[in-house]
Every structure is written in C-alpha cells, then in structure tokens.
Amino acid sequence: MTTSTKPQKPHILVCNDDGIEGPGLHALAASMKKLGSVTVVAPAEPQSGKSHGMTLGEPLRIRKYQKNNRFFGYTVSGTPVDCIKVALSHILDSKPDLIVSGINYGSNTAMNSLYSGTVAAAREGAIQNVPSLAFSLTTYENADFTYAAKFARQLAREALQRGMPPDTILSANIPNVPEKEIRGILFTRQGRSRWEEATIERHDMYGNPYYWLAGSLQLHDNDLAEDEYAVRHNYVAVTPIACDMTDHRFRSELETWRLQNTIKK
C-alpha cells in the first residue's frame, strides 16, 4: 500500500516600491495566495525611483503591518532592495520559491526601468538566487489592477513550473485597459524611450530656490518588439532583464584601443 502526499505549495515573497499601503501590492498578494503561501515585505513609505539603492549608515526597522485588524505583512524603513535583503536574512526561515514585485503605478519600460525600485527588488532577488518577477501597470491614475493581478498569477505559475535562468528577471508591463482590449502578450526587449527632463525651480518664503524633478517619457521606439511601443498598442510586454550590464559588443571593440599597460613617470 502506498500513500500519496500533496505537493507542498510554493512560498512567494511579495514586495513593491509604492509602499505597504499601495493597492497594487494588495492586489498582487491576493492573486499570489491562489498559488501558494505568501509573505509580504514592503517599504513603510513610498520609494519610487530609488532604483537599486540601499540604506547604509542608519538602522532599518522592521514592523508588523495589519490590514482590517489582521496581520498582512512586514514593513521595512528603507528601500525595496532593503526589503529583499532583510526578508531573506531576518524574516524568512528559508529562501522563497519566487519573489514578485509590484504591481507598480506607472510603466517601467525602456530607460525608465533603470530608475525603478519595483524592478530593482526583483533584480535583488535574482542576485540572491531566487527566481523573480516585476509587474507594472502603465498608468498613474484610475488604476484597475484586476487584469494585471490575473496576468501576474499566470506568469508566476509558469515561472514556478519552468524555472528561470540565473541572474535574470522578467519585467512585465501591463496596459491599464479592460482585459477584452488586451491585444496579446509579447516578449520584448528594453526600448530606447527615455525621460525628457523639465526640472521646475521655485522659491521659498525667504527667496531661496528649490527644485522639483519633472518630465515626460518621450517615445523613441517604433517596433512591437520594444516594450514601451508594445504597451502603447495595448500589448502586455514581458522583458527578460539580466543582471549582467556588460556591453559585450563594445567590449570586443575595446580590444582594439591603443592603451598602454605601463605607467609613465
């Protein structure tokens, strides 16, 4: 007589950069609970644009967070990368099977992904040898996370079943439209679109200047194989992003540079 045991549910760590109260985080956590057990570790305050920054020279505080008088997860008084580091070293007993980050307010496509704390949390997960995904909704207002959360679950399920290459994440950008208006899912590359800066100068009551960083994302792409162009045409764009940022083509060209290996006195 043989006895069968139920397969153990995967353990999923959920993070973001919009902070513990971000509705995208709550939608993502609820969606992941349909796949496995979930631990939420998120910044205590919004940390958008912090990229891969981490906190040095001051302590980090971990606190439990309650939602509707029930335990929901943990807050960390730092960046998204801090959250991943602290979660893996001091909150979890073992590494999770998957890390998911988001769902972010606003797209993280093209050059914008370099600034993203959402993408950085996933990247830190990959650095720590945990398969990791990042999710972003391409809007800053009237956000509807319904389809984005559903797609996140679908992609997470595939990543858990198929595995991920080391030091690589998937960054998914989802248009903020009803599911019936989604034209498809494309596997894209990082586009060339970038922010055009428009820093605003103002003055305080004493006449001293201060500045607000502002700007708009300018489209420099014209191919559905590029992430920003794809989402503007109502496709979900899934981009594999590697931790290795070496330009291997230029590295080969550098071999032709006439550099001396002796120091002139």
PDB file of C-alpha atoms in Angstrom:
ATOM      1  CA  MET A   1       0.000   0.000   0.000  1.00  0.00           C
ATOM      2  CA  THR A   2       1.381   3.364  -0.989  1.00  0.00           C
ATOM      3  CA  THR A   3       0.444   6.701   0.431  1.00  0.00           C
ATOM      4  CA  SER A   4       0.470   9.859  -1.592  1.00  0.00           C
ATOM      5  CA  THR A   5       1.360  13.240  -0.222  1.00  0.00           C
ATOM      6  CA  LYS A   6       0.108  16.521  -1.541  1.00  0.00           C
ATOM      7  CA  PRO A   7       2.799  18.610  -3.212  1.00  0.00           C
ATOM      8  CA  GLN A   8       3.987  21.415  -0.987  1.00  0.00           C
ATOM      9  CA  LYS A   9       2.668  24.799  -2.017  1.00  0.00           C
ATOM     10  CA  PRO A  10       5.287  27.260  -3.202  1.00  0.00           C
ATOM     11  CA  HIS A  11       6.281  30.090  -0.910  1.00  0.00           C
ATOM     12  CA  ILE A  12       6.129  33.509  -2.579  1.00  0.00           C
ATOM     13  CA  LEU A  13       7.683  36.734  -1.273  1.00  0.00           C
ATOM     14  CA  VAL A  14       5.808  39.888  -2.333  1.00  0.00           C
ATOM     15  CA  CYS A  15       7.408  43.355  -2.386  1.00  0.00           C
ATOM     16  CA  ASN A  16       6.928  46.699  -4.140  1.00  0.00           C
ATOM     17  CA  ASP A  17       8.222  50.266  -4.226  1.00  0.00           C
ATOM     18  CA  ASP A  18       4.927  52.131  -3.704  1.00  0.00           C
ATOM     19  CA  GLY A  19       4.873  51.169  -0.017  1.00  0.00           C
ATOM     20  CA  ILE A  20       2.880  48.804   2.163  1.00  0.00           C
ATOM     21  CA  GLU A  21      -0.392  50.637   1.515  1.00  0.00           C
ATOM     22  CA  GLY A  22      -0.101  50.516  -2.268  1.00  0.00           C
ATOM     23  CA  PRO A  23      -3.249  48.972  -3.771  1.00  0.00           C
ATOM     24  CA  GLY A  24      -1.163  47.209  -6.415  1.00  0.00           C
ATOM     25  CA  LEU A  25       0.731  45.364  -3.679  1.00  0.00           C
ATOM     26  CA  HIS A  26      -2.512  44.193  -2.079  1.00  0.00           C
ATOM     27  CA  ALA A  27      -3.893  43.052  -5.437  1.00  0.00           C
ATOM     28  CA  LEU A  28      -0.676  41.147  -6.176  1.00  0.00           C
ATOM     29  CA  ALA A  29      -0.574  39.484  -2.751  1.00  0.00           C
ATOM     30  CA  ALA A  30      -4.199  38.366  -3.061  1.00  0.00           C
ATOM     31  CA  SER A  31      -3.508  36.918  -6.501  1.00  0.00           C
ATOM     32  CA  MET A  32      -0.383  35.049  -5.343  1.00  0.00           C
ATOM     33  CA  LYS A  33      -2.309  33.453  -2.457  1.00  0.00           C
ATOM     34  CA  LYS A  34      -4.154  31.436  -5.089  1.00  0.00           C
ATOM     35  CA  LEU A  35      -0.794  29.839  -5.995  1.00  0.00           C
ATOM     36  CA  GLY A  36       0.820  29.290  -2.621  1.00  0.00           C
ATOM     37  CA  SER A  37       1.730  30.745   0.745  1.00  0.00           C
ATOM     38  CA  VAL A  38       2.639  34.433   0.724  1.00  0.00           C
ATOM     39  CA  THR A  39       4.856  36.680   2.821  1.00  0.00           C
ATOM     40  CA  VAL A  40       4.628  40.431   2.218  1.00  0.00           C
ATOM     41  CA  VAL A  41       7.659  42.604   2.991  1.00  0.00           C
ATOM     42  CA  ALA A  42       7.348  46.152   1.657  1.00  0.00           C
ATOM     43  CA  PRO A  43       8.684  49.648   2.333  1.00  0.00           C
ATOM     44  CA  ALA A  44       6.965  51.540   5.136  1.00  0.00           C
ATOM     45  CA  GLU A  45       6.753  54.584   2.850  1.00  0.00           C
ATOM     46  CA  PRO A  46       6.685  55.042  -0.951  1.00  0.00           C
ATOM     47  CA  GLN A  47      10.119  54.530  -2.502  1.00  0.00           C
ATOM     48  CA  SER A  48       9.517  55.169  -6.193  1.00  0.00           C
ATOM     49  CA  GLY A  49      12.591  55.986  -8.265  1.00  0.00           C
ATOM     50  CA  LYS A  50      15.055  54.578  -5.725  1.00  0.00           C
ATOM     51  CA  SER A  51      16.404  52.080  -8.256  1.00  0.00           C
ATOM     52  CA  HIS A  52      18.863  49.659  -6.602  1.00  0.00           C
ATOM     53  CA  GLY A  53      19.581  51.977  -3.685  1.00  0.00           C
ATOM     54  CA  MET A  54      20.037  50.538  -0.223  1.00  0.00           C
ATOM     55  CA  THR A  55      20.281  52.063   3.232  1.00  0.00           C
ATOM     56  CA  LEU A  56      23.753  52.455   4.720  1.00  0.00           C
ATOM     57  CA  GLY A  57      24.827  54.361   7.804  1.00  0.00           C
ATOM     58  CA  GLU A  58      21.464  54.194   9.573  1.00  0.00           C
ATOM     59  CA  PRO A  59      19.423  51.333  11.037  1.00  0.00           C
ATOM     60  CA  LEU A  60      16.499  49.610   9.381  1.00  0.00           C
ATOM     61  CA  ARG A  61      13.302  48.996  11.353  1.00  0.00           C
ATOM     62  CA  ILE A  62      11.030  46.021  10.768  1.00  0.00           C
ATOM     63  CA  ARG A  63       7.424  46.252  11.918  1.00  0.00           C
ATOM     64  CA  LYS A  64       4.323  44.112  11.523  1.00  0.00           C
ATOM     65  CA  TYR A  65       1.520  45.625   9.473  1.00  0.00           C
ATOM     66  CA  GLN A  66      -2.174  44.987   9.997  1.00  0.00           C
ATOM     67  CA  LYS A  67      -4.959  45.258   7.450  1.00  0.00           C
ATOM     68  CA  ASN A  68      -8.552  45.181   8.729  1.00  0.00           C
ATOM     69  CA  ASN A  69      -7.198  44.189  12.155  1.00  0.00           C
ATOM     70  CA  ARG A  70      -5.441  41.139  10.715  1.00  0.00           C
ATOM     71  CA  PHE A  71      -1.736  40.549  10.116  1.00  0.00           C
ATOM     72  CA  PHE A  72      -0.880  41.328   6.491  1.00  0.00           C
ATOM     73  CA  GLY A  73       2.903  41.534   6.333  1.00  0.00           C
ATOM     74  CA  TYR A  74       6.004  43.442   7.380  1.00  0.00           C
ATOM     75  CA  THR A  75       7.220  46.960   6.732  1.00  0.00           C
ATOM     76  CA  VAL A  76      10.855  47.946   6.408  1.00  0.00           C
ATOM     77  CA  SER A  77      12.035  51.528   6.913  1.00  0.00           C
ATOM     78  CA  GLY A  78      14.063  51.530   3.726  1.00  0.00           C
ATOM     79  CA  THR A  79      14.176  50.837   0.013  1.00  0.00           C
ATOM     80  CA  PRO A  80      12.765  47.902  -1.969  1.00  0.00           C
ATOM     81  CA  VAL A  81      16.247  46.384  -2.117  1.00  0.00           C
ATOM     82  CA  ASP A  82      16.484  46.719   1.677  1.00  0.00           C
ATOM     83  CA  CYS A  83      13.196  44.831   1.917  1.00  0.00           C
ATOM     84  CA  ILE A  84      14.512  41.879  -0.074  1.00  0.00           C
ATOM     85  CA  LYS A  85      17.783  41.771   1.847  1.00  0.00           C
ATOM     86  CA  VAL A  86      16.066  41.943   5.238  1.00  0.00           C
ATOM     87  CA  ALA A  87      13.377  39.452   4.257  1.00  0.00           C
ATOM     88  CA  LEU A  88      15.907  36.834   3.174  1.00  0.00           C
ATOM     89  CA  SER A  89      18.254  37.363   6.100  1.00  0.00           C
ATOM     90  CA  HIS A  90      15.957  38.060   9.063  1.00  0.00           C
ATOM     91  CA  ILE A  91      12.269  37.438   8.338  1.00  0.00           C
ATOM     92  CA  LEU A  92      12.084  34.186   6.374  1.00  0.00           C
ATOM     93  CA  ASP A  93      13.431  30.890   7.684  1.00  0.00           C
ATOM     94  CA  SER A  94      14.415  29.806   4.174  1.00  0.00           C
ATOM     95  CA  LYS A  95      14.543  31.240   0.681  1.00  0.00           C
ATOM     96  CA  PRO A  96      11.165  31.553  -1.046  1.00  0.00           C
ATOM     97  CA  ASP A  97      10.407  29.747  -4.281  1.00  0.00           C
ATOM     98  CA  LEU A  98       9.602  33.021  -6.027  1.00  0.00           C
ATOM     99  CA  ILE A  99       9.802  36.784  -5.500  1.00  0.00           C
ATOM    100  CA  VAL A 100       7.238  39.064  -7.135  1.00  0.00           C
ATOM    101  CA  SER A 101       7.457  42.852  -7.054  1.00  0.00           C
ATOM    102  CA  GLY A 102       4.624  45.313  -7.771  1.00  0.00           C
ATOM    103  CA  ILE A 103       2.104  45.935  -9.038  1.00  0.00           C
ATOM    104  CA  ASN A 104       3.649  49.324  -9.710  1.00  0.00           C
ATOM    105  CA  TYR A 105       1.803  52.543 -10.506  1.00  0.00           C
ATOM    106  CA  GLY A 106       3.195  53.562 -13.883  1.00  0.00           C
ATOM    107  CA  SER A 107       5.192  51.738 -16.533  1.00  0.00           C
ATOM    108  CA  ASN A 108       8.750  50.548 -16.056  1.00  0.00           C
ATOM    109  CA  THR A 109       9.744  50.284 -19.680  1.00  0.00           C
ATOM    110  CA  ALA A 110      12.745  51.375 -21.725  1.00  0.00           C
ATOM    111  CA  MET A 111      15.249  53.572 -19.857  1.00  0.00           C
ATOM    112  CA  ASN A 112      12.675  54.131 -17.113  1.00  0.00           C
ATOM    113  CA  SER A 113      13.376  50.620 -15.829  1.00  0.00           C
ATOM    114  CA  LEU A 114      16.819  51.800 -14.679  1.00  0.00           C
ATOM    115  CA  TYR A 115      15.195  54.110 -12.107  1.00  0.00           C
ATOM    116  CA  SER A 116      12.605  51.616 -10.896  1.00  0.00           C
ATOM    117  CA  GLY A 117      12.532  50.340  -7.334  1.00  0.00           C
ATOM    118  CA  THR A 118       9.999  47.742  -8.458  1.00  0.00           C
ATOM    119  CA  VAL A 119      12.430  46.269 -10.977  1.00  0.00           C
ATOM    120  CA  ALA A 120      15.311  46.602  -8.512  1.00  0.00           C
ATOM    121  CA  ALA A 121      13.521  44.495  -5.893  1.00  0.00           C
ATOM    122  CA  ALA A 122      13.187  41.696  -8.440  1.00  0.00           C
ATOM    123  CA  ARG A 123      16.794  42.168  -9.563  1.00  0.00           C
ATOM    124  CA  GLU A 124      17.975  41.861  -5.969  1.00  0.00           C
ATOM    125  CA  GLY A 125      16.006  38.634  -5.730  1.00  0.00           C
ATOM    126  CA  ALA A 126      17.846  37.285  -8.773  1.00  0.00           C
ATOM    127  CA  ILE A 127      21.173  38.342  -7.264  1.00  0.00           C
ATOM    128  CA  GLN A 128      20.194  36.296  -4.199  1.00  0.00           C
ATOM    129  CA  ASN A 129      19.455  33.283  -6.461  1.00  0.00           C
ATOM    130  CA  VAL A 130      15.665  33.458  -6.182  1.00  0.00           C
ATOM    131  CA  PRO A 131      13.528  33.468  -9.360  1.00  0.00           C
ATOM    132  CA  SER A 132      11.986  36.943  -9.511  1.00  0.00           C
ATOM    133  CA  LEU A 133       9.354  38.867 -11.456  1.00  0.00           C
ATOM    134  CA  ALA A 134       8.356  42.545 -11.608  1.00  0.00           C
ATOM    135  CA  PHE A 135       4.919  43.867 -12.581  1.00  0.00           C
ATOM    136  CA  SER A 136       3.903  47.394 -13.577  1.00  0.00           C
ATOM    137  CA  LEU A 137       0.604  48.910 -14.654  1.00  0.00           C
ATOM    138  CA  THR A 138       1.005  51.618 -17.286  1.00  0.00           C
ATOM    139  CA  THR A 139      -0.941  54.406 -15.595  1.00  0.00           C
ATOM    140  CA  TYR A 140      -0.682  56.926 -12.786  1.00  0.00           C
ATOM    141  CA  GLU A 141      -4.422  57.467 -12.364  1.00  0.00           C
ATOM    142  CA  ASN A 142      -7.685  55.481 -12.447  1.00  0.00           C
ATOM    143  CA  ALA A 143      -5.736  52.266 -11.982  1.00  0.00           C
ATOM    144  CA  ASP A 144      -7.574  48.953 -12.344  1.00  0.00           C
ATOM    145  CA  PHE A 145      -5.329  46.134 -11.136  1.00  0.00           C
ATOM    146  CA  THR A 146      -7.826  43.354 -11.940  1.00  0.00           C
ATOM    147  CA  TYR A 147      -6.303  42.049 -15.150  1.00  0.00           C
ATOM    148  CA  ALA A 148      -2.735  42.865 -14.091  1.00  0.00           C
ATOM    149  CA  ALA A 149      -3.138  40.695 -10.977  1.00  0.00           C
ATOM    150  CA  LYS A 150      -4.630  37.901 -13.065  1.00  0.00           C
ATOM    151  CA  PHE A 151      -1.766  38.034 -15.560  1.00  0.00           C
ATOM    152  CA  ALA A 152       0.777  38.174 -12.723  1.00  0.00           C
ATOM    153  CA  ARG A 153      -0.584  34.895 -11.395  1.00  0.00           C
ATOM    154  CA  GLN A 154      -0.358  33.314 -14.845  1.00  0.00           C
ATOM    155  CA  LEU A 155       3.258  34.387 -15.346  1.00  0.00           C
ATOM    156  CA  ALA A 156       4.202  33.372 -11.795  1.00  0.00           C
ATOM    157  CA  ARG A 157       2.728  29.919 -12.338  1.00  0.00           C
ATOM    158  CA  GLU A 158       4.802  29.453 -15.486  1.00  0.00           C
ATOM    159  CA  ALA A 159       7.972  30.701 -13.773  1.00  0.00           C
ATOM    160  CA  LEU A 160       7.449  28.262 -10.895  1.00  0.00           C
ATOM    161  CA  GLN A 161       6.872  25.340 -13.225  1.00  0.00           C
ATOM    162  CA  ARG A 162       9.542  26.075 -15.824  1.00  0.00           C
ATOM    163  CA  GLY A 163      12.194  27.786 -13.728  1.00  0.00           C
ATOM    164  CA  MET A 164      14.246  30.871 -14.542  1.00  0.00           C
ATOM    165  CA  PRO A 165      17.819  31.314 -15.750  1.00  0.00           C
ATOM    166  CA  PRO A 166      20.195  32.601 -13.071  1.00  0.00           C
ATOM    167  CA  ASP A 167      20.736  36.359 -12.769  1.00  0.00           C
ATOM    168  CA  THR A 168      17.739  37.158 -14.994  1.00  0.00           C
ATOM    169  CA  ILE A 169      14.317  38.565 -14.132  1.00  0.00           C
ATOM    170  CA  LEU A 170      11.130  39.083 -16.076  1.00  0.00           C
ATOM    171  CA  SER A 171       9.664  42.581 -16.053  1.00  0.00           C
ATOM    172  CA  ALA A 172       6.032  42.717 -17.198  1.00  0.00           C
ATOM    173  CA  ASN A 173       4.279  45.939 -18.169  1.00  0.00           C
ATOM    174  CA  ILE A 174       0.507  45.716 -18.436  1.00  0.00           C
ATOM    175  CA  PRO A 175      -1.721  48.316 -20.152  1.00  0.00           C
ATOM    176  CA  ASN A 176      -4.408  49.849 -17.930  1.00  0.00           C
ATOM    177  CA  VAL A 177      -7.307  48.713 -20.105  1.00  0.00           C
ATOM    178  CA  PRO A 178     -10.061  46.104 -19.680  1.00  0.00           C
ATOM    179  CA  GLU A 179      -8.950  42.542 -20.395  1.00  0.00           C
ATOM    180  CA  LYS A 180     -11.031  42.405 -23.590  1.00  0.00           C
ATOM    181  CA  GLU A 181      -8.932  45.267 -25.004  1.00  0.00           C
ATOM    182  CA  ILE A 182      -5.607  43.489 -24.423  1.00  0.00           C
ATOM    183  CA  ARG A 183      -4.339  42.587 -27.901  1.00  0.00           C
ATOM    184  CA  GLY A 184      -1.919  39.904 -26.756  1.00  0.00           C
ATOM    185  CA  ILE A 185       1.287  39.157 -24.867  1.00  0.00           C
ATOM    186  CA  LEU A 186       4.654  39.973 -26.426  1.00  0.00           C
ATOM    187  CA  PHE A 187       8.143  39.047 -25.287  1.00  0.00           C
ATOM    188  CA  THR A 188      10.020  42.270 -25.820  1.00  0.00           C
ATOM    189  CA  ARG A 189      13.380  43.943 -25.409  1.00  0.00           C
ATOM    190  CA  GLN A 190      14.086  47.108 -23.435  1.00  0.00           C
ATOM    191  CA  GLY A 191      13.278  50.051 -25.667  1.00  0.00           C
ATOM    192  CA  ARG A 192      15.149  53.309 -26.192  1.00  0.00           C
ATOM    193  CA  SER A 193      12.456  55.700 -24.983  1.00  0.00           C
ATOM    194  CA  ARG A 194      13.677  57.995 -22.236  1.00  0.00           C
ATOM    195  CA  TRP A 195      12.626  60.841 -19.979  1.00  0.00           C
ATOM    196  CA  GLU A 196      12.908  64.396 -21.218  1.00  0.00           C
ATOM    197  CA  GLU A 197      13.755  66.415 -18.133  1.00  0.00           C
ATOM    198  CA  ALA A 198      11.823  69.502 -17.086  1.00  0.00           C
ATOM    199  CA  THR A 199      13.170  70.462 -13.661  1.00  0.00           C
ATOM    200  CA  ILE A 200      10.996  73.167 -12.099  1.00  0.00           C
ATOM    201  CA  GLU A 201      12.570  75.918  -9.997  1.00  0.00           C
ATOM    202  CA  ARG A 202      10.585  77.600  -7.239  1.00  0.00           C
ATOM    203  CA  HIS A 203      11.415  79.798  -4.280  1.00  0.00           C
ATOM    204  CA  ASP A 204      10.610  79.514  -0.606  1.00  0.00           C
ATOM    205  CA  MET A 205       9.338  82.367   1.581  1.00  0.00           C
ATOM    206  CA  TYR A 206      12.914  83.582   2.053  1.00  0.00           C
ATOM    207  CA  GLY A 207      13.638  83.670  -1.679  1.00  0.00           C
ATOM    208  CA  ASN A 208      15.855  80.592  -1.652  1.00  0.00           C
ATOM    209  CA  PRO A 209      15.449  78.375  -4.746  1.00  0.00           C
ATOM    210  CA  TYR A 210      14.318  74.752  -4.601  1.00  0.00           C
ATOM    211  CA  TYR A 211      13.586  72.291  -7.362  1.00  0.00           C
ATOM    212  CA  TRP A 212      11.022  69.672  -8.412  1.00  0.00           C
ATOM    213  CA  LEU A 213      12.174  66.930 -10.766  1.00  0.00           C
ATOM    214  CA  ALA A 214       9.655  66.540 -13.569  1.00  0.00           C
ATOM    215  CA  GLY A 215       9.492  65.486 -17.195  1.00  0.00           C
ATOM    216  CA  SER A 216       7.768  63.145 -19.614  1.00  0.00           C
ATOM    217  CA  LEU A 217       8.663  59.885 -21.300  1.00  0.00           C
ATOM    218  CA  GLN A 218       9.486  60.534 -24.948  1.00  0.00           C
ATOM    219  CA  LEU A 219       8.878  57.709 -27.401  1.00  0.00           C
ATOM    220  CA  HIS A 220      11.947  56.700 -29.422  1.00  0.00           C
ATOM    221  CA  ASP A 221      10.667  53.248 -30.381  1.00  0.00           C
ATOM    222  CA  ASN A 222       8.640  52.112 -33.383  1.00  0.00           C
ATOM    223  CA  ASP A 223       8.677  48.327 -33.144  1.00  0.00           C
ATOM    224  CA  LEU A 224       6.346  45.992 -31.269  1.00  0.00           C
ATOM    225  CA  ALA A 225       9.464  44.099 -30.170  1.00  0.00           C
ATOM    226  CA  GLU A 226      10.262  47.087 -27.895  1.00  0.00           C
ATOM    227  CA  ASP A 227       8.481  47.264 -24.556  1.00  0.00           C
ATOM    228  CA  GLU A 228       7.189  50.854 -24.486  1.00  0.00           C
ATOM    229  CA  TYR A 229       5.903  50.707 -28.062  1.00  0.00           C
ATOM    230  CA  ALA A 230       4.157  47.405 -27.320  1.00  0.00           C
ATOM    231  CA  VAL A 231       2.254  48.626 -24.256  1.00  0.00           C
ATOM    232  CA  ARG A 232       1.175  51.779 -26.080  1.00  0.00           C
ATOM    233  CA  HIS A 233      -0.545  49.464 -28.526  1.00  0.00           C
ATOM    234  CA  ASN A 234      -2.323  47.531 -25.742  1.00  0.00           C
ATOM    235  CA  TYR A 235       0.010  44.548 -25.611  1.00  0.00           C
ATOM    236  CA  VAL A 236       1.387  43.131 -22.379  1.00  0.00           C
ATOM    237  CA  ALA A 237       5.172  43.469 -22.679  1.00  0.00           C
ATOM    238  CA  VAL A 238       7.315  40.873 -20.890  1.00  0.00           C
ATOM    239  CA  THR A 239      11.015  41.715 -20.974  1.00  0.00           C
ATOM    240  CA  PRO A 240      13.846  39.489 -19.696  1.00  0.00           C
ATOM    241  CA  ILE A 241      16.382  41.672 -17.887  1.00  0.00           C
ATOM    242  CA  ALA A 242      19.821  40.364 -16.970  1.00  0.00           C
ATOM    243  CA  CYS A 243      21.906  41.490 -14.014  1.00  0.00           C
ATOM    244  CA  ASP A 244      24.984  41.483 -16.260  1.00  0.00           C
ATOM    245  CA  MET A 245      25.081  45.008 -17.715  1.00  0.00           C
ATOM    246  CA  THR A 246      28.253  44.468 -19.741  1.00  0.00           C
ATOM    247  CA  ASP A 247      28.113  45.680 -23.330  1.00  0.00           C
ATOM    248  CA  HIS A 248      29.762  42.603 -24.822  1.00  0.00           C
ATOM    249  CA  ARG A 249      29.843  44.003 -28.372  1.00  0.00           C
ATOM    250  CA  PHE A 250      31.723  47.121 -27.277  1.00  0.00           C
ATOM    251  CA  ARG A 251      33.976  45.044 -25.054  1.00  0.00           C
ATOM    252  CA  SER A 252      35.275  43.297 -28.174  1.00  0.00           C
ATOM    253  CA  GLU A 253      35.925  46.653 -29.833  1.00  0.00           C
ATOM    254  CA  LEU A 254      37.818  47.853 -26.779  1.00  0.00           C
ATOM    255  CA  GLU A 255      40.443  45.234 -27.538  1.00  0.00           C
ATOM    256  CA  THR A 256      41.486  47.442 -30.477  1.00  0.00           C
ATOM    257  CA  TRP A 257      42.077  50.545 -28.356  1.00  0.00           C
ATOM    258  CA  ARG A 258      45.711  51.506 -28.037  1.00  0.00           C
ATOM    259  CA  LEU A 259      46.021  51.555 -24.288  1.00  0.00           C
ATOM    260  CA  GLN A 260      49.377  51.124 -22.600  1.00  0.00           C
ATOM    261  CA  ASN A 261      49.782  48.882 -19.580  1.00  0.00           C
ATOM    262  CA  THR A 262      52.784  50.811 -18.299  1.00  0.00           C
ATOM    263  CA  ILE A 263      52.629  53.873 -16.096  1.00  0.00           C
ATOM    264  CA  LYS A 264      54.559  56.880 -17.356  1.00  0.00           C
ATOM    265  CA  LYS A 265      56.718  58.584 -14.767  1.00  0.00           C
TER     266      LYS A 265
END
